[in-house]
Coordinates of C-alpha atoms and ligand atoms in Angstrom, one line a residue:
Chain P
M1 CA 194.5 138.1 101.2
R2 CA 195.5 134.1 100.1
F3 CA 198.5 134.1 101.9
A4 CA 198.9 130.8 104.5
D5 CA 200.9 132.1 107.5
D6 CA 203.3 129.1 106.9
N7 CA 204.6 130.1 103.0
P8 CA 208.0 130.0 103.1
N9 CA 207.9 132.9 100.3
G10 CA 204.8 135.1 101.6
P11 CA 205.0 137.7 103.8
P12 CA 206.6 137.6 107.8
A13 CA 203.3 136.6 109.9
R14 CA 204.0 139.3 112.9
P15 CA 206.9 141.2 113.3
T16 CA 210.0 140.0 115.1
D17 CA 210.1 143.0 117.6
S18 CA 208.3 144.3 120.7
P19 CA 205.0 145.6 119.7
G20 CA 204.9 149.6 119.5
G21 CA 209.2 149.5 119.8
P22 CA 211.0 151.6 117.2
L23 CA 211.7 149.2 114.1
L24 CA 213.6 152.1 112.8
R25 CA 215.5 154.9 114.8
L26 CA 217.3 158.1 113.3
E27 CA 219.8 159.8 115.1
G28 CA 221.4 162.6 113.8
V29 CA 221.9 161.7 110.6
S30 CA 223.9 163.8 108.0
K31 CA 224.4 163.7 104.5
T32 CA 226.4 166.4 102.3
F33 CA 227.1 166.2 98.8
G34 CA 230.0 168.0 97.6
G35 CA 228.9 171.3 98.6
V36 CA 225.2 170.4 99.6
Q37 CA 224.2 169.7 102.5
A38 CA 221.3 167.3 101.9
L39 CA 220.5 166.0 105.4
K40 CA 220.9 167.9 108.7
D41 CA 221.0 165.7 111.9
I42 CA 218.0 164.4 111.4
S43 CA 216.4 162.3 114.1
F44 CA 213.4 160.7 114.5
E45 CA 211.7 157.1 115.4
V46 CA 209.6 154.5 113.1
P47 CA 207.5 152.3 115.8
S48 CA 206.8 149.0 114.8
G49 CA 203.7 148.0 112.5
T50 CA 203.0 151.7 111.4
V51 CA 202.9 154.0 108.6
M52 CA 205.6 156.9 108.9
G53 CA 204.7 160.1 106.2
L54 CA 207.7 162.0 105.0
I55 CA 207.5 164.9 103.2
G56 CA 208.7 168.2 102.5
P57 CA 209.4 170.8 99.2
N58 CA 211.3 169.4 96.2
G59 CA 215.0 169.3 97.3
A60 CA 214.3 168.3 100.5
G61 CA 216.4 165.5 100.9
K62 CA 213.5 162.7 101.3
T63 CA 215.1 160.2 98.7
T64 CA 218.5 161.2 100.1
L65 CA 217.6 159.6 103.3
F66 CA 215.7 156.8 102.0
N67 CA 219.6 155.8 100.0
L68 CA 221.4 156.0 103.8
I69 CA 218.4 154.0 105.1
S70 CA 218.7 151.2 102.5
G71 CA 222.5 151.5 102.1
I72 CA 223.4 153.2 99.2
F73 CA 225.1 155.8 100.6
A74 CA 226.4 156.5 103.9
P75 CA 225.9 158.5 106.3
D76 CA 228.3 161.4 107.4
G77 CA 227.2 161.6 110.7
G78 CA 225.1 160.4 113.0
R79 CA 223.9 156.7 113.4
I80 CA 220.8 154.2 111.6
L81 CA 219.5 151.8 113.9
Y82 CA 217.0 149.1 112.5
G83 CA 215.7 146.5 115.1
G84 CA 218.4 148.6 117.7
T85 CA 221.7 147.9 116.1
D86 CA 223.7 150.1 114.0
I87 CA 223.2 149.8 110.0
G88 CA 225.5 152.3 108.9
G89 CA 227.8 151.0 106.0
R90 CA 225.9 147.6 105.4
P91 CA 226.3 146.8 101.8
T92 CA 222.7 146.8 100.1
H93 CA 222.0 143.5 99.9
R94 CA 222.4 142.6 103.4
L95 CA 220.0 145.4 104.6
V96 CA 217.3 143.9 101.8
A97 CA 218.4 140.0 103.5
D98 CA 217.6 142.3 106.8
G99 CA 214.4 143.3 106.0
I100 CA 214.9 146.7 104.8
A101 CA 212.8 147.3 101.2
R102 CA 212.4 150.0 98.8
T103 CA 210.9 151.5 95.9
F104 CA 212.1 154.3 93.7
Q105 CA 210.6 157.6 92.7
N106 CA 211.6 157.0 89.0
V107 CA 210.4 153.4 88.2
E108 CA 213.0 151.1 88.1
L109 CA 211.7 147.9 87.2
F110 CA 214.0 145.2 85.1
E111 CA 211.9 145.9 81.5
S112 CA 213.2 142.7 79.4
L113 CA 212.0 140.9 82.2
T114 CA 208.1 139.8 82.8
A115 CA 206.0 140.6 86.1
A116 CA 206.6 137.5 87.6
E117 CA 210.1 137.2 86.6
N118 CA 210.4 140.8 88.6
V119 CA 208.5 139.8 91.1
M120 CA 210.9 136.3 91.9
V121 CA 214.3 138.9 91.4
G122 CA 212.6 140.5 94.5
Q123 CA 212.6 137.0 96.0
Y124 CA 216.6 136.5 95.5
V125 CA 217.4 137.0 99.2
R126 CA 214.7 134.8 100.2
T127 CA 216.1 132.0 98.1
R128 CA 218.9 129.7 97.7
C129 CA 219.4 128.0 94.6
G130 CA 223.5 129.4 92.8
F131 CA 225.3 128.0 89.9
W132 CA 225.6 124.2 90.9
G133 CA 221.7 124.0 91.8
A134 CA 220.9 125.4 87.8
W135 CA 222.9 123.0 86.5
L136 CA 221.9 120.1 88.4
R137 CA 218.3 121.4 88.6
G138 CA 217.6 118.5 91.3
P139 CA 214.4 117.9 93.4
G140 CA 215.5 120.8 95.5
A141 CA 216.1 123.6 93.5
R142 CA 212.9 122.8 91.5
R143 CA 210.9 123.0 94.2
E144 CA 212.1 126.4 95.7
E145 CA 211.3 127.2 91.6
R146 CA 207.6 126.2 91.9
D147 CA 207.5 127.9 95.1
S148 CA 208.7 131.2 94.0
Q149 CA 206.8 131.2 91.1
A150 CA 203.6 130.6 93.2
A151 CA 204.6 133.1 95.4
A152 CA 205.1 135.6 92.6
A153 CA 201.7 135.0 91.5
E154 CA 200.3 135.4 94.6
W155 CA 201.9 138.9 95.0
L156 CA 200.9 139.8 91.9
R157 CA 197.5 139.3 92.8
F158 CA 198.0 141.4 96.1
V159 CA 199.1 144.3 94.2
G160 CA 196.1 144.0 91.3
L161 CA 198.1 142.6 88.2
A162 CA 197.3 139.1 88.4
G163 CA 196.8 138.9 84.6
E164 CA 200.5 140.6 83.6
A165 CA 202.5 138.0 84.8
R166 CA 203.5 137.4 81.4
T167 CA 203.6 140.6 80.3
P168 CA 206.9 142.4 80.1
S169 CA 207.6 144.9 82.4
G170 CA 208.4 147.6 80.2
E171 CA 205.3 147.2 78.5
L172 CA 202.8 147.8 81.3
P173 CA 201.2 151.3 81.7
F174 CA 202.5 153.2 83.9
G175 CA 200.6 153.2 87.3
W176 CA 200.7 149.2 87.1
Q177 CA 204.5 149.5 87.3
R178 CA 204.4 151.0 90.4
L179 CA 202.5 148.6 91.7
L180 CA 204.4 145.8 90.3
E181 CA 207.6 147.5 91.9
I182 CA 205.7 147.1 95.2
A183 CA 205.3 143.8 94.4
R184 CA 209.0 143.0 93.9
A185 CA 209.5 144.7 97.1
L186 CA 207.6 142.7 99.0
A187 CA 208.3 139.5 97.3
S188 CA 211.7 140.2 99.4
R189 CA 209.3 139.7 102.5
P190 CA 210.7 143.4 104.7
R191 CA 210.0 144.0 107.7
L192 CA 210.3 147.5 106.5
L193 CA 209.0 149.2 103.3
L194 CA 210.9 152.0 101.8
L195 CA 208.2 153.5 99.1
D196 CA 209.0 156.9 97.5
E197 CA 206.3 158.8 95.8
P198 CA 204.1 155.6 94.8
A199 CA 201.5 158.3 93.6
A200 CA 203.9 160.3 91.9
G201 CA 202.2 160.2 87.9
L202 CA 199.1 157.6 89.5
N203 CA 195.5 159.6 88.5
A204 CA 192.7 159.5 91.3
V205 CA 191.8 156.5 91.2
E206 CA 194.7 155.0 91.4
T207 CA 195.5 157.1 94.0
E208 CA 192.8 155.3 96.2
Q209 CA 193.6 152.2 95.5
L210 CA 196.9 152.8 96.1
G211 CA 196.0 154.0 99.6
R212 CA 194.2 151.2 100.5
L213 CA 197.4 148.7 99.8
I214 CA 199.2 151.0 101.8
L215 CA 197.0 150.1 104.5
E216 CA 196.6 146.5 103.9
I217 CA 200.6 146.0 103.8
R218 CA 200.4 147.6 107.2
G219 CA 197.8 145.0 108.1
R220 CA 200.7 142.2 107.4
G221 CA 202.8 144.0 110.0
I222 CA 205.3 145.8 107.7
T223 CA 205.9 149.1 108.9
I224 CA 206.4 151.9 106.0
L225 CA 208.0 155.2 105.9
L226 CA 206.4 156.4 103.0
V227 CA 207.6 159.7 100.6
E228 CA 204.5 161.6 99.0
H229 CA 203.8 164.2 97.8
D230 CA 200.0 163.9 97.6
M231 CA 198.9 165.3 100.8
S232 CA 195.4 163.7 100.9
L233 CA 197.1 160.3 100.9
T234 CA 199.1 161.1 102.9
M235 CA 197.1 162.5 105.5
E236 CA 194.7 159.4 104.9
V237 CA 197.4 156.2 105.5
C238 CA 200.2 158.1 107.9
D239 CA 199.6 157.0 111.1
R240 CA 203.0 160.3 112.2
I241 CA 204.8 162.7 110.0
V242 CA 208.3 163.7 109.5
V243 CA 208.7 167.1 107.4
L244 CA 211.7 168.1 106.3
D245 CA 212.8 170.7 104.5
R246 CA 216.2 172.3 102.9
G247 CA 217.9 169.0 104.9
E248 CA 216.3 169.7 108.1
K249 CA 214.0 168.4 110.0
L250 CA 210.9 171.1 110.6
A251 CA 208.3 169.4 112.3
E252 CA 206.6 166.1 113.5
G253 CA 203.2 164.8 114.3
T254 CA 200.2 162.8 113.6
P255 CA 198.6 164.6 110.2
R256 CA 196.2 166.8 111.8
E257 CA 199.2 168.4 114.0
I258 CA 201.1 168.3 110.7
Q259 CA 198.2 170.3 108.8
T260 CA 198.3 172.9 111.0
N261 CA 202.0 173.0 112.2
V262 CA 202.5 176.8 110.5
D263 CA 205.9 176.2 109.6
V264 CA 205.3 173.8 107.9
L265 CA 202.6 175.8 105.7
S266 CA 205.3 178.2 105.3
A267 CA 207.5 175.8 103.9
Y268 CA 205.1 175.0 101.7
L269 CA 203.5 177.3 100.2
G270 CA 205.8 180.5 101.5
P271 CA 205.9 182.9 104.4
D272 CA 203.0 185.1 103.5
V273 CA 200.3 182.0 103.2
G274 CA 198.0 181.9 106.3
A275 CA 194.8 180.0 105.6
P276 CA 195.2 176.6 105.6
S277 CA 195.0 174.4 102.8
R278 CA 194.1 170.8 103.2
Q279 CA 194.5 169.2 99.5
Q280 CA 197.2 170.0 97.4
A281 CA 200.1 172.0 99.4
R282 CA 202.3 171.3 96.9
Chain Y
M1 CA 209.4 127.1 83.1
V2 CA 210.2 124.4 85.3
R3 CA 208.7 121.5 83.5
P4 CA 211.0 121.2 80.0
S5 CA 208.0 121.7 77.7
L6 CA 207.8 119.9 74.4
H7 CA 208.2 123.9 73.0
N8 CA 211.7 124.0 74.5
L9 CA 213.0 120.6 73.7
V10 CA 212.3 120.9 69.8
P11 CA 215.4 123.1 69.2
Y12 CA 217.2 120.5 70.8
A13 CA 216.2 118.0 69.0
F14 CA 216.7 119.6 66.1
F15 CA 220.1 120.2 67.3
V16 CA 220.9 116.4 68.0
V17 CA 219.3 115.5 64.4
L18 CA 221.3 118.6 62.6
V19 CA 224.6 117.6 64.6
G20 CA 224.3 113.5 63.8
S21 CA 223.1 113.6 60.1
A22 CA 225.7 116.1 59.3
G23 CA 228.6 113.6 61.1
L24 CA 227.4 111.0 59.8
W25 CA 227.0 111.9 56.4
V26 CA 229.6 113.9 55.5
D27 CA 233.3 112.1 54.0
N28 CA 235.7 114.9 54.1
P29 CA 238.1 115.4 57.0
Y30 CA 238.8 119.0 56.2
Y31 CA 234.8 119.7 56.5
F32 CA 235.3 117.7 59.5
Q33 CA 237.9 119.8 60.6
I34 CA 235.0 123.1 59.6
L35 CA 232.6 121.7 61.5
S36 CA 234.8 121.0 64.4
M37 CA 235.9 124.6 64.5
I38 CA 232.3 125.9 64.3
G39 CA 231.7 123.9 67.6
I40 CA 234.3 125.7 69.4
H41 CA 234.0 128.9 67.7
A42 CA 229.9 128.4 69.1
L43 CA 231.4 127.5 72.6
L44 CA 233.1 130.6 73.2
A45 CA 230.6 132.8 71.4
L46 CA 228.5 130.6 74.2
A47 CA 230.5 131.8 77.0
L48 CA 231.2 135.4 76.0
N49 CA 226.7 135.1 75.6
L50 CA 226.6 134.4 79.6
L51 CA 228.8 137.2 80.2
M52 CA 227.7 139.9 77.2
G53 CA 223.9 138.7 76.6
Y54 CA 222.8 138.2 80.1
A55 CA 224.9 140.0 82.6
G56 CA 225.8 143.1 80.3
Q57 CA 229.3 143.0 80.4
I58 CA 231.7 143.3 77.9
S59 CA 234.7 141.5 77.6
L60 CA 237.2 142.6 74.5
G61 CA 239.8 139.9 75.4
H62 CA 238.5 136.8 75.5
A63 CA 240.6 135.1 72.9
A64 CA 243.2 135.3 76.1
F65 CA 241.2 132.9 78.4
Y66 CA 240.6 130.8 75.1
G67 CA 244.7 131.2 74.5
I68 CA 245.2 130.1 78.4
G69 CA 243.3 126.8 77.9
A70 CA 245.2 125.9 74.3
Y71 CA 248.6 126.5 75.6
A72 CA 248.1 125.3 79.6
S73 CA 247.1 121.6 78.2
A74 CA 249.7 121.9 75.3
L75 CA 252.3 122.5 78.0
L76 CA 251.5 120.5 80.0
S77 CA 250.5 117.2 78.1
A78 CA 253.6 118.0 75.2
R79 CA 256.2 119.4 77.8
Y80 CA 255.5 117.7 81.1
G81 CA 253.6 114.2 80.0
L82 CA 250.5 114.4 81.7
S83 CA 247.0 113.0 79.9
P84 CA 245.1 115.4 78.3
W85 CA 242.1 114.7 80.9
L86 CA 243.8 116.2 83.6
A87 CA 245.8 118.8 81.5
L88 CA 242.0 120.0 81.4
P89 CA 241.2 120.8 84.7
C90 CA 244.5 122.6 85.1
A91 CA 243.8 124.1 82.0
M92 CA 240.1 125.6 83.3
L93 CA 241.9 126.2 86.4
A94 CA 244.5 129.0 85.3
A95 CA 241.7 130.6 83.7
G96 CA 239.5 130.6 85.9
L97 CA 242.5 132.4 88.3
V98 CA 243.7 134.8 85.5
A99 CA 239.8 135.7 84.9
L100 CA 239.3 136.6 88.9
V101 CA 242.6 138.6 89.5
V102 CA 241.1 140.7 86.2
G103 CA 237.4 140.3 87.5
Y104 CA 238.2 141.5 91.2
P105 CA 238.9 145.0 91.1
T106 CA 237.3 145.7 87.9
L107 CA 233.8 144.1 88.5
K108 CA 233.6 146.7 91.8
L109 CA 232.7 149.3 89.8
S110 CA 229.9 149.5 87.1
G111 CA 230.3 150.1 83.4
Y112 CA 233.3 149.6 80.9
Y113 CA 236.1 148.6 83.3
L114 CA 235.7 144.9 82.3
G115 CA 235.9 145.9 78.7
M116 CA 239.4 148.1 79.5
G117 CA 240.7 145.1 81.8
T118 CA 240.0 142.1 80.0
L119 CA 241.8 144.7 76.5
G120 CA 244.5 144.5 78.6
I121 CA 244.9 141.2 79.6
G122 CA 244.0 139.9 76.0
M123 CA 247.7 142.2 75.2
I124 CA 249.3 141.2 78.2
V125 CA 248.6 137.6 77.3
F126 CA 249.0 138.0 73.4
I127 CA 252.2 139.1 74.2
V128 CA 253.4 136.1 76.7
F129 CA 252.4 133.6 74.1
R130 CA 254.7 135.3 71.5
E131 CA 257.8 136.3 73.7
W132 CA 258.4 134.2 76.3
S133 CA 259.8 131.2 73.4
S134 CA 261.4 128.7 76.0
V135 CA 258.1 127.8 77.0
T136 CA 255.4 129.0 74.7
G137 CA 256.9 128.3 71.4
G138 CA 257.5 132.5 70.4
A139 CA 255.8 133.6 67.3
S140 CA 256.4 130.3 65.4
G141 CA 254.4 128.0 67.5
F142 CA 254.0 125.5 70.0
V143 CA 254.7 121.8 67.6
G144 CA 253.8 118.5 68.9
I145 CA 250.2 119.0 70.9
P146 CA 249.1 114.7 71.4
P147 CA 245.7 114.1 69.8
L148 CA 243.0 113.4 72.2
G149 CA 242.2 109.2 73.0
L150 CA 239.5 107.6 74.8
G151 CA 239.7 105.9 77.7
G152 CA 243.5 104.3 76.3
R153 CA 241.7 103.0 73.4
A154 CA 242.9 104.1 70.3
L155 CA 243.1 108.1 69.5
L156 CA 240.2 110.2 68.2
D157 CA 239.4 110.6 64.7
V158 CA 238.4 113.7 62.9
R159 CA 235.1 111.7 63.2
S160 CA 234.9 111.0 66.7
Y161 CA 236.6 114.7 67.2
Y162 CA 233.7 116.0 66.2
F163 CA 231.2 114.2 68.2
L164 CA 233.6 114.9 71.1
V165 CA 233.6 119.0 70.4
W166 CA 229.6 119.5 69.4
A167 CA 228.8 116.8 72.6
V168 CA 230.8 119.4 74.6
V169 CA 228.7 122.6 72.6
L170 CA 225.2 120.4 73.7
L171 CA 226.2 120.3 77.4
A172 CA 227.5 123.9 77.5
L173 CA 223.9 125.0 75.2
C174 CA 222.1 122.8 78.4
G175 CA 224.1 124.2 80.9
S176 CA 223.2 127.8 79.8
Q177 CA 219.7 127.9 79.3
R178 CA 219.4 126.0 82.8
L179 CA 221.3 128.7 84.2
I180 CA 219.6 131.5 82.7
R181 CA 216.6 130.5 82.9
S182 CA 217.0 129.9 87.2
R183 CA 217.5 132.3 90.2
V184 CA 221.0 133.3 89.2
G185 CA 220.4 133.6 85.5
R186 CA 217.0 136.1 86.7
A187 CA 219.7 138.0 88.7
L188 CA 222.0 138.1 85.8
R189 CA 219.7 139.6 84.1
S190 CA 218.3 142.2 86.5
I191 CA 221.9 143.8 86.4
H192 CA 221.5 143.9 82.8
D193 CA 219.0 146.3 82.9
S194 CA 219.4 148.3 85.5
E195 CA 222.3 147.4 88.0
A196 CA 221.4 149.8 90.8
A197 CA 217.7 148.7 90.7
A198 CA 219.5 145.0 90.9
R199 CA 221.9 146.0 93.9
A200 CA 218.6 147.6 95.7
V201 CA 216.5 144.2 95.3
G202 CA 218.8 142.5 96.7
I203 CA 221.9 141.2 94.7
P204 CA 225.0 141.1 94.8
T205 CA 226.4 142.5 91.4
S206 CA 229.8 142.2 92.4
R207 CA 230.0 139.0 93.1
L208 CA 227.8 137.5 90.7
K209 CA 229.4 139.8 87.7
L210 CA 232.4 137.9 89.0
Q211 CA 231.5 134.5 89.3
V212 CA 229.6 134.4 85.8
F213 CA 232.9 136.5 84.2
V214 CA 235.7 133.5 85.6
L215 CA 232.8 130.6 84.4
S216 CA 232.9 132.3 80.9
A217 CA 236.2 132.2 81.3
V218 CA 236.8 128.7 82.2
M219 CA 234.1 127.7 79.5
S220 CA 236.7 129.5 76.8
A221 CA 239.3 127.7 78.4
V222 CA 237.5 124.0 77.3
A223 CA 237.5 125.4 73.5
G224 CA 241.3 126.5 73.9
F225 CA 241.8 122.8 75.0
L226 CA 239.7 121.8 72.3
Y227 CA 241.2 123.6 69.7
A228 CA 244.6 122.9 70.3
H229 CA 244.2 118.7 70.9
M230 CA 242.7 119.2 67.3
V231 CA 245.1 120.5 65.5
G232 CA 248.1 120.2 67.2
F233 CA 249.8 123.0 66.5
I234 CA 248.9 126.5 68.2
S235 CA 251.0 130.1 68.0
P236 CA 249.9 133.4 69.1
D237 CA 247.4 134.7 66.2
T238 CA 245.2 132.2 66.9
F239 CA 244.6 133.8 70.0
S240 CA 244.9 137.8 69.0
F241 CA 243.1 140.5 70.2
I242 CA 241.2 140.5 66.3
V243 CA 240.0 137.0 67.1
S244 CA 238.4 138.7 70.8
V245 CA 236.9 141.5 68.4
K246 CA 235.5 137.9 66.2
L247 CA 234.0 136.4 69.3
V248 CA 232.6 139.8 70.5
T249 CA 231.1 139.8 66.7
M250 CA 229.6 136.4 66.4
V251 CA 228.0 137.3 69.9
V252 CA 225.8 140.5 68.3
I253 CA 225.4 139.0 65.0
G254 CA 223.5 135.7 66.6
G255 CA 221.7 138.5 68.9
M256 CA 222.9 138.7 72.6
A257 CA 220.8 137.0 74.7
S258 CA 219.9 134.5 72.6
I259 CA 221.6 130.9 73.0
W260 CA 220.4 129.7 69.9
G261 CA 222.2 132.8 68.1
A262 CA 225.4 132.6 69.3
L263 CA 226.0 129.2 67.3
L264 CA 224.2 130.7 64.7
G265 CA 226.6 133.0 65.3
A266 CA 229.5 131.4 65.3
A267 CA 228.6 129.2 62.2
L268 CA 228.4 132.6 60.3
L269 CA 231.7 133.7 60.8
T270 CA 233.7 130.5 60.8
L271 CA 232.4 129.5 57.2
L272 CA 233.0 133.5 55.8
P273 CA 236.7 133.1 55.6
E274 CA 236.2 130.0 54.4
V275 CA 233.8 131.4 51.4
L276 CA 235.5 134.4 50.7
H277 CA 239.2 134.4 50.3
A278 CA 239.4 138.1 49.9
F279 CA 238.3 138.0 53.5
A280 CA 241.5 137.7 55.1
E281 CA 243.5 140.8 54.5
F282 CA 240.3 142.9 55.0
E283 CA 239.4 140.6 58.1
M284 CA 239.3 143.3 61.0
V285 CA 237.5 145.7 58.3
V286 CA 234.9 143.1 57.5
Y287 CA 233.8 142.9 61.2
G288 CA 233.4 146.3 61.8
L289 CA 231.3 146.7 58.9
I290 CA 229.4 143.9 60.4
L291 CA 229.0 144.7 63.6
M292 CA 227.9 148.2 62.7
T293 CA 225.2 146.7 60.4
V294 CA 223.7 144.8 62.9
M295 CA 223.7 147.3 66.0
I296 CA 222.1 149.9 63.6
F297 CA 219.7 147.5 61.3
L298 CA 219.3 144.6 64.0
P299 CA 220.1 145.8 67.2
Q300 CA 218.3 142.4 69.1
G301 CA 220.5 140.4 66.5
L302 CA 219.8 138.2 63.6
T303 CA 217.7 135.2 66.2
R304 CA 216.5 137.5 68.8
G305 CA 215.3 140.0 66.1
I306 CA 213.1 137.4 64.8
L307 CA 211.8 135.6 67.4
D308 CA 210.9 139.1 68.9
I309 CA 208.5 139.4 66.2
Y310 CA 207.3 136.3 67.0
A311 CA 207.1 137.0 70.8
L312 CA 205.0 140.1 69.8
R313 CA 202.5 138.9 67.3
R314 CA 201.5 136.1 69.9
R315 CA 201.6 137.5 72.6
Q316 CA 199.0 140.4 70.4
S317 CA 196.8 137.0 69.7
E318 CA 196.9 136.3 73.2
R319 CA 195.3 139.8 74.1
A320 CA 193.0 140.4 71.8
A321 CA 191.6 136.7 72.1
R322 CA 191.4 137.6 76.2
P323 CA 188.4 139.0 77.3
A324 CA 188.7 143.1 78.3
D325 CA 189.5 144.1 82.1
Ligands
ATP401 N1 224.3 161.6 94.7 C1 223.8 162.8 94.7 N2 224.8 164.0 94.6 C2 224.7 165.0 94.9 N3 223.8 165.1 94.9 C3 222.9 164.9 95.5 C4 222.7 164.0 95.4 N4 221.7 163.0 96.1 C5 220.6 164.4 96.0 N5 221.2 165.3 96.2 C6 221.2 166.6 96.5 O1 220.4 166.6 97.3 C7 219.2 167.6 97.5 C8 218.3 167.0 98.1 O2 217.6 165.9 97.2 P1 217.1 164.6 97.3 O3 216.7 164.0 95.7 O4 216.7 163.7 98.5 O5 215.4 165.4 97.5 P2 214.0 165.5 97.0 O6 213.3 165.1 98.9 O7 213.7 163.4 97.7 O8 213.3 165.9 96.4 P3 212.2 165.4 95.4 O9 210.8 165.5 96.0 O10 212.5 166.3 94.4 O11 212.2 164.1 95.1 C9 219.6 168.1 96.5 O12 219.7 169.7 96.7 C10 220.2 167.5 95.6 O13 220.5 168.2 94.3
MG402 MG1 212.9 162.4 96.0

């Protein structure tokens, strides 16, 4: 791609941790909503620089886990370690500044803003201009605004939306909205990217492009946690997969191991199904 | 967006020419008073528009900050002999502090808590103005507010006062526009669209909402200062609940999230009572009707409705001109 490594608004050149070490580590994480135990004693590690899949039937607790990692809720029990430190209770905007970005299962764009503006909002934590800077509009503020626009254009190009910078995001086709959401998340220059069902609502061609995009993002050293129902995509891009079912961790392993895991198959297809189904195990 | 293109300067040029020529041609003190009043209302509408139109937070008690500005400046200059120009920052500070106290707890929550909080503070401030007679003059009002002078020279006549008011409006216009087109402005607009998503992309939403609320209150206090020293007499009724509703109506008519719309809304609602004399008794009803009509037929307000149609046309023709991809 066309990023210079010293571009202040570009992505980080390399993850700052020791290669292969866990960027994210969950230790016995639990969460209850009223009477519903959404997550129960979940532990796993996400090695730096990998794509970790998170799959499971509807209501398994995948989105809840994302909400815990991104600081929207605090876990009831257990610890979430990011880069070695416990991030439980840290507010979301701090976590974004620390390098955790996400997308939403139901696309959450700023619909009255243009595509480029959405991406620029994504750079909020990496930019500084405040009220006074906006009013005085000195050289520093102007330079920052210019850099921010340039970076937004580059991120749009990266996800394949170069021509849509000025389109209000609400008017984009649904599949492109998903891509724009990824661009907005990338604009905060994350080390960990949480993607919540990015392929939902995409057609086959778009899903294939998404797969390539995910690998390209990983190629930039960004660690990815991917929730996805599309099994062929998941198996293709994930280095490892964790399976959740009704709030519990059912299995963990490489895509190949997960595909042949009996517990996983019965969780998805009911206990009596024997024949492994490779593709859509929805 | 960074470079001020011609496209952006045209409205300003129009504004300056209009205000300038009106100021030179008009020769009737009563008209000057009305024109200055439009300016003061425009300042208030701009302030409220930052909060409502851009950050998406409603205030039902903005007249309180207008009143705090007026009373604080009146008190300090008339009773304690402070120069009005020194009273102004004190008045701004007072309004800002009250806004901080109201906004801090209510803006942590998303939803209409600020609306409730400001409704309450509007009532309380109004009652204080009316009942604390020894300080505020009570229901009969506060008299003897000194007029403004510039640089120790003669006091400002109506014409200069008109120019002063509109210079402040111009400043507020530029300031608002710069703010909206900045990083902070984009963040505010994103809060309006989806507060949850704004938080999730790293925007400290509570803090930003509080900052813009305080800013809006401080701007309103400046309007109060301009009003108090223009008319020389203030009474609680000028800062009552109905005035807060009137301000909301101005913003809605002009179009939320439209800076020039705020001017239009302010002008319309200042002139309307002057034209329709039956208006006074049914003020509340008229505002209610206007609000309902605009919400139903032009939810984006007058200016925005028209601008949106224009923008849509332009994009459509751009699309048509671009080869299909
Ligand atoms: N904010 C909430 N309040 C109450 N219950 C919740 C909340 N969020 C999730 N839950 C419950 O927690 C359980 C797990 O939900 P979650 O959304 O995490 O599932 P999921 O794995 O993302 O499912 P899907 O594949 O349908 O998106 C569900 O029973 C859900 O009803
Ligand atoms: Mg989900």
